[in-house]
């Protein structure tokens, strides 16, 4: 069974905050008029500086448990250590492996035993060969449970946080058996560019998006510049709904 | 007057061979059922190796003169030396400055006096600041005669010829006053990926495309892998015609 | 206590095979006329492809235990998972964190508790800020137990395996409190260039080298192109011995 | 005849200001106790921004003519347009082609006819293949009149102006017939790092250096951060004099 039973023509819109900060924050997002059911949210964060907010950890797991009692949604979260698997299993529908851990083969080996789908982000400067090489460590899951997520690569350019590599999406759709997602939030690093990047990803043939949204971006504990506010979130969904049919896709939120 | 009197909503599809090789070759392209009127074609080529085909030079200019007697089209060609201006002026509607010459400020200074529009390709690893800096040398032309063309940048990735940077297109559309074109042929380096890259460029907000087409790609004297054949050329135009309205654009070929 | 009690003027030459393959292989290296006492050797390998040799694991640990009964040497090996700490502790004098794990903060947090020195290799495209950021996770060890190792970065150039960034060494020596090592083997990827790169690293101000050597490079199970054979190993040591005094350094092998 | 009759064992130290600003400025440098005879200085500058100082042009040529009446030195300067050849020929002993013009094949073709040696800097992100490809356009000069100059490449790292690629120097010394110079000033972009980078270049096997010096760096009209002052200039020469013999080189200033 593939992630969220994705059909070939489904375009999945996964959204949520960079980091889960509180029950209120999550409720604000889940109460959107579109009632999103594909939710991302960080519990264990990887931060370049040790002094940055590292995620709520166990408290974040409890928040998801509480929410799932009343609301129906699928939950994607990043795992940063094999020892987190047991505590995350009850709340997670898909494990995300972040860019910093794409080469963490020990983690991938453990995830290959956990049966859940894995969304494998591309390393900051991972070649396509290396990225596909990393999927070999997940092969026991089966192709349909391995998802790749392009999130921008590192180049000489500094105006944007990363360089969105949609050529990679185009290449992989023709040369690899996996579903390919795009994270326009990390790629662009600025919420004002996320909508346009999302449309370009759809046109490039991506199978879905992973987008950051926050009820109050200015006060987000991490990545405040790139999170959509709830209004932009709605507008993006509306645009995608309109654009999907042109590319023979059906939007699922 | 802007390039081809482009309206804000016009999406310009400029196509033609990497290099003009013969009158027959050009006639084959111009005789396409879509009757293209925005034509590119190399006369003076920049080649990494001196032994590669360097373009027809004066003979290429004569071919365009001959064609223009009977057919109505706008012609874009690369200029590689200020001393070519006089001979190119009678046939050229827009000068192209290639990636290798983006930093050739002496050339740009001369072009700023020539009154014709200039399509300024991005250098292989030019930052957006440098690219915009280069437009300062063209400023006397006026904003409406300066066109930028993203053609893929150089990164660590080797599966594709270049890394198509659509983030740059998105950024520039919000932060610079110029029309932004995309060259999916050089970016992808392989004709099978050009259609998808073209659609992504449209969705990213580009104002037009510069695409390589050849009546017999396998026998092209330069860039044989990336040129569309006449059938793919037609199909791409058809796809764009269908997609343009979604992005509030009108296709001009 | 710092790694191997390194004095400010000591230039440490750490050498050994990419991967420990057998007792015989290790004995051949340890029996060199220079009697090396600073030894590296891989036990748990990180390989881009799952089908590549992944290291001997527990058997490798036994080989080091056996060797240490009769020979006096310090041993550096890569750790790829926090769960390996206990089994490695008895044989390891310094943990190496490889390029692929530089961002593996969970691993770094565990190593910060293990009291042993850590040699932290630079990620494939890690900025100097990120590299120094990663040392924050090791801060409990104290500055004198944190070693940085430049091993070449990823750029557009493909003639060599990586791009040796000696500018980074020069920068870090003036702006960071840590000892800086250089791995010329991974940087150059070809044994014929290792000697010259080693001398350049010394001249750039590095505090030591980590060099791959193998008694029979052609038949090495990993990285056969870049390992020095025993003769080249000796010659390099001789060259360094001659060059060190010019840079006010004393060679320790 | 090669540049400055360089013997295989000669290590050439070419120094001078980024841009020639005045007769006084040049006299201050030429009056150094070491009496330098290999001088660089910009007359026509390539600047990213049009509003930056573009060089003295004709006035700079007159300054060199005046100086050559009384002092004996060889002069290297950048040429940015084929139309400058005639006016530069009387004062120039070696033409420099800057990083921005490495791909300017029309300029290279003209220089191949001018009989003078050419110092060809590496483009910002030129591959070694492209760099060697560009030398084909200069081939009529003969190998001994073609000099390559590594000046740092463009990577993701931003702490230093460029990434000094000494691996390229090592590679080219074994695989190309040309003398290889290094420009530590542009590579590091900060005068405090120039000495160490110069020593590393010598150790890597370079045949010489091109170094920026200014009698009053803080008030230089271009590149003020990276120019050595006269005291640092002397100290660097002294260090190189001491280090050259170790690498079987003889310093020529």
Coordinates of N, CA and C in Angstrom, one line a residue, chain C residues 2-82:
Chain C
X2 N 44.5 16.3 24.9 CA 44.1 16.4 23.5 C 44.5 15.0 22.8
X3 N 44.1 15.0 21.5 CA 44.3 13.8 20.7 C 45.8 13.5 20.7
X4 N 46.2 12.3 21.2 CA 47.6 11.9 21.1 C 48.5 12.9 21.8
X5 N 48.0 13.7 22.8 CA 48.8 14.7 23.4 C 49.5 15.6 22.4
X6 N 48.7 16.0 21.4 CA 49.4 16.8 20.4 C 49.8 18.2 20.9
X7 N 51.1 18.5 20.7 CA 51.6 19.8 21.0 C 51.3 20.7 19.9
X8 N 51.3 22.0 20.1 CA 51.0 23.0 19.1 C 51.8 22.8 17.8
X9 N 53.0 22.4 18.0 CA 54.0 22.3 16.9 C 54.0 20.9 16.3
X10 N 53.2 20.0 16.9 CA 53.2 18.6 16.3 C 52.4 18.6 15.0
X11 N 53.0 17.9 14.0 CA 52.2 17.6 12.8 C 52.0 16.1 12.8
X12 N 50.7 15.7 12.9 CA 50.4 14.3 13.1 C 50.1 13.6 11.8
X13 N 50.7 12.5 11.5 CA 50.5 11.8 10.3 C 49.7 10.5 10.7
X14 N 48.4 10.5 10.5 CA 47.6 9.3 10.8 C 47.4 8.6 9.5
X15 N 47.7 7.3 9.5 CA 47.5 6.6 8.2 C 46.9 5.2 8.5
X16 N 46.5 4.6 7.4 CA 45.9 3.3 7.5 C 45.0 3.0 6.3
X17 N 44.4 1.8 6.3 CA 43.6 1.5 5.2 C 42.2 2.1 5.2
X18 N 41.6 2.3 4.1 CA 40.2 2.7 4.1 C 39.3 1.8 5.0
X19 N 39.4 0.5 4.7 CA 38.7 -0.4 5.5 C 39.7 -1.5 6.0
X20 N 39.5 -1.9 7.3 CA 40.2 -3.1 7.8 C 39.7 -4.3 7.1
X21 N 40.6 -5.0 6.5 CA 40.2 -6.2 5.7 C 40.6 -7.5 6.3
X22 N 41.8 -7.5 7.0 CA 42.3 -8.7 7.6 C 43.4 -8.4 8.6
X23 N 43.8 -9.4 9.4 CA 44.9 -9.2 10.3 C 46.2 -9.0 9.5
X24 N 46.3 -9.8 8.4 CA 47.5 -9.7 7.6 C 47.7 -8.3 7.0
X25 N 46.6 -7.8 6.5 CA 46.6 -6.4 5.9 C 47.1 -5.4 6.9
X26 N 46.6 -5.5 8.1 CA 47.0 -4.5 9.2 C 48.4 -4.7 9.6
X27 N 48.8 -6.0 9.7 CA 50.2 -6.3 10.1 C 51.2 -5.7 9.0
X28 N 50.8 -5.8 7.8 CA 51.7 -5.3 6.7 C 52.0 -3.8 6.9
X29 N 50.9 -3.1 7.3 CA 51.1 -1.7 7.5 C 51.8 -1.3 8.7
X30 N 51.5 -2.1 9.8 CA 52.2 -1.8 11.1 C 53.6 -2.2 11.1
X31 N 54.0 -3.1 10.1 CA 55.4 -3.5 10.0 C 56.3 -2.6 9.2
X32 N 55.7 -1.5 8.7 CA 56.5 -0.6 7.9 C 57.7 -0.1 8.7
X33 N 58.8 0.1 8.0 CA 60.1 0.6 8.7 C 59.9 1.8 9.6
X34 N 58.9 2.6 9.3 CA 58.7 3.8 10.1 C 57.8 3.5 11.4
X35 N 57.4 2.2 11.4 CA 56.6 1.8 12.6 C 55.5 2.8 13.0
X36 N 54.5 3.0 12.2 CA 53.5 4.0 12.4 C 52.7 3.7 13.7
X37 N 52.4 4.7 14.5 CA 51.7 4.5 15.8 C 50.4 5.3 15.8
X38 N 50.1 6.0 14.7 CA 48.8 6.7 14.6 C 48.1 6.1 13.4
X39 N 47.1 5.2 13.7 CA 46.5 4.3 12.7 C 45.0 4.6 12.5
X40 N 44.6 4.7 11.3 CA 43.2 4.8 11.0 C 42.8 3.5 10.2
X41 N 41.5 3.2 10.3 CA 41.0 2.0 9.6 C 39.5 1.8 9.8
X42 N 38.8 1.6 8.7 CA 37.4 1.5 8.8 C 36.8 0.2 9.2
X43 N 35.9 0.2 10.1 CA 35.3 -1.0 10.6 C 33.8 -1.0 10.2
X44 N 33.2 0.1 10.4 CA 31.8 0.2 9.9 C 31.8 1.3 8.7
X45 N 31.6 0.8 7.5 CA 31.7 1.7 6.4 C 30.4 2.3 5.9
X46 N 30.4 3.5 5.4 CA 29.3 4.2 4.8 C 29.5 4.1 3.3
X47 N 28.6 3.4 2.6 CA 28.8 3.2 1.2 C 27.6 3.7 0.4
X48 N 27.8 4.4 -0.6 CA 26.7 5.0 -1.4 C 25.8 3.9 -1.9
X49 N 26.4 2.8 -2.3 CA 25.6 1.7 -2.8 C 25.5 0.6 -1.7
X50 N 24.4 0.0 -1.5 CA 24.2 -1.0 -0.5 C 25.0 -2.3 -0.8
X51 N 25.3 -2.5 -2.1 CA 26.0 -3.7 -2.5 C 27.5 -3.6 -2.3
X52 N 28.0 -2.4 -2.0 CA 29.4 -2.2 -1.8 C 29.8 -2.8 -0.4
X53 N 31.1 -3.1 -0.3 CA 31.6 -3.7 1.0 C 31.4 -2.7 2.2
X54 N 30.7 -3.3 3.2 CA 30.3 -2.4 4.3 C 31.2 -2.5 5.5
X55 N 32.3 -3.1 5.4 CA 33.2 -3.2 6.6 C 33.0 -4.5 7.3
X56 N 34.0 -4.8 8.1 CA 34.0 -6.1 8.8 C 33.2 -6.1 10.1
X57 N 32.9 -4.9 10.6 CA 32.1 -4.9 11.8 C 32.8 -5.5 13.0
X58 N 32.1 -6.4 13.7 CA 32.7 -7.0 14.9 C 34.0 -7.6 14.7
X59 N 34.1 -8.3 13.5 CA 35.4 -8.9 13.2 C 36.6 -7.9 13.2
X60 N 36.3 -6.7 12.7 CA 37.3 -5.7 12.6 C 37.7 -5.3 14.0
X61 N 36.8 -5.2 14.9 CA 37.1 -4.8 16.3 C 38.0 -5.9 16.9
X62 N 37.8 -7.1 16.6 CA 38.6 -8.2 17.2 C 40.1 -8.1 16.6
X63 N 40.2 -7.7 15.3 CA 41.5 -7.6 14.7 C 42.3 -6.5 15.5
X64 N 41.7 -5.4 15.8 CA 42.4 -4.3 16.5 C 42.8 -4.8 17.9
X65 N 41.8 -5.5 18.6 CA 42.1 -6.0 19.9 C 43.4 -6.9 19.9
X66 N 43.4 -7.8 18.9 CA 44.5 -8.7 18.7 C 45.8 -7.9 18.5
X67 N 45.8 -7.0 17.6 CA 47.0 -6.2 17.3 C 47.5 -5.4 18.5
X68 N 46.6 -4.9 19.3 CA 47.0 -4.0 20.4 C 47.7 -4.8 21.5
X69 N 47.5 -6.1 21.5 CA 48.2 -7.0 22.5 C 49.7 -6.9 22.3
X70 N 50.1 -6.7 21.1 CA 51.6 -6.8 20.8 C 52.2 -5.5 20.3
X71 N 51.3 -4.6 19.9 CA 51.9 -3.4 19.3 C 51.3 -2.2 19.9
X72 N 52.0 -1.1 20.0 CA 51.5 0.1 20.6 C 51.2 1.1 19.6
X73 N 49.9 1.4 19.5 CA 49.5 2.4 18.5 C 48.1 3.0 18.9
X74 N 47.9 4.2 18.4 CA 46.6 4.8 18.7 C 45.7 4.6 17.5
X75 N 44.4 4.4 17.7 CA 43.5 3.9 16.7 C 42.3 4.9 16.5
X76 N 42.1 5.3 15.2 CA 41.0 6.1 14.8 C 40.1 5.4 13.9
X77 N 38.8 5.3 14.2 CA 37.9 4.7 13.3 C 36.6 5.4 13.2
X78 N 35.9 5.2 12.1 CA 34.6 5.9 11.9 C 33.5 5.2 12.7
X79 N 32.6 6.0 13.3 CA 31.4 5.5 14.0 C 30.3 6.0 13.2
X80 N 29.3 5.1 12.9 CA 28.2 5.5 12.0 C 26.8 5.4 12.7
X81 N 26.8 5.0 14.0 CA 25.6 4.8 14.7 C 25.9 4.9 16.2
X82 N 25.0 5.6 17.0 CA 25.3 5.7 18.4 C 25.4 4.3 19.1

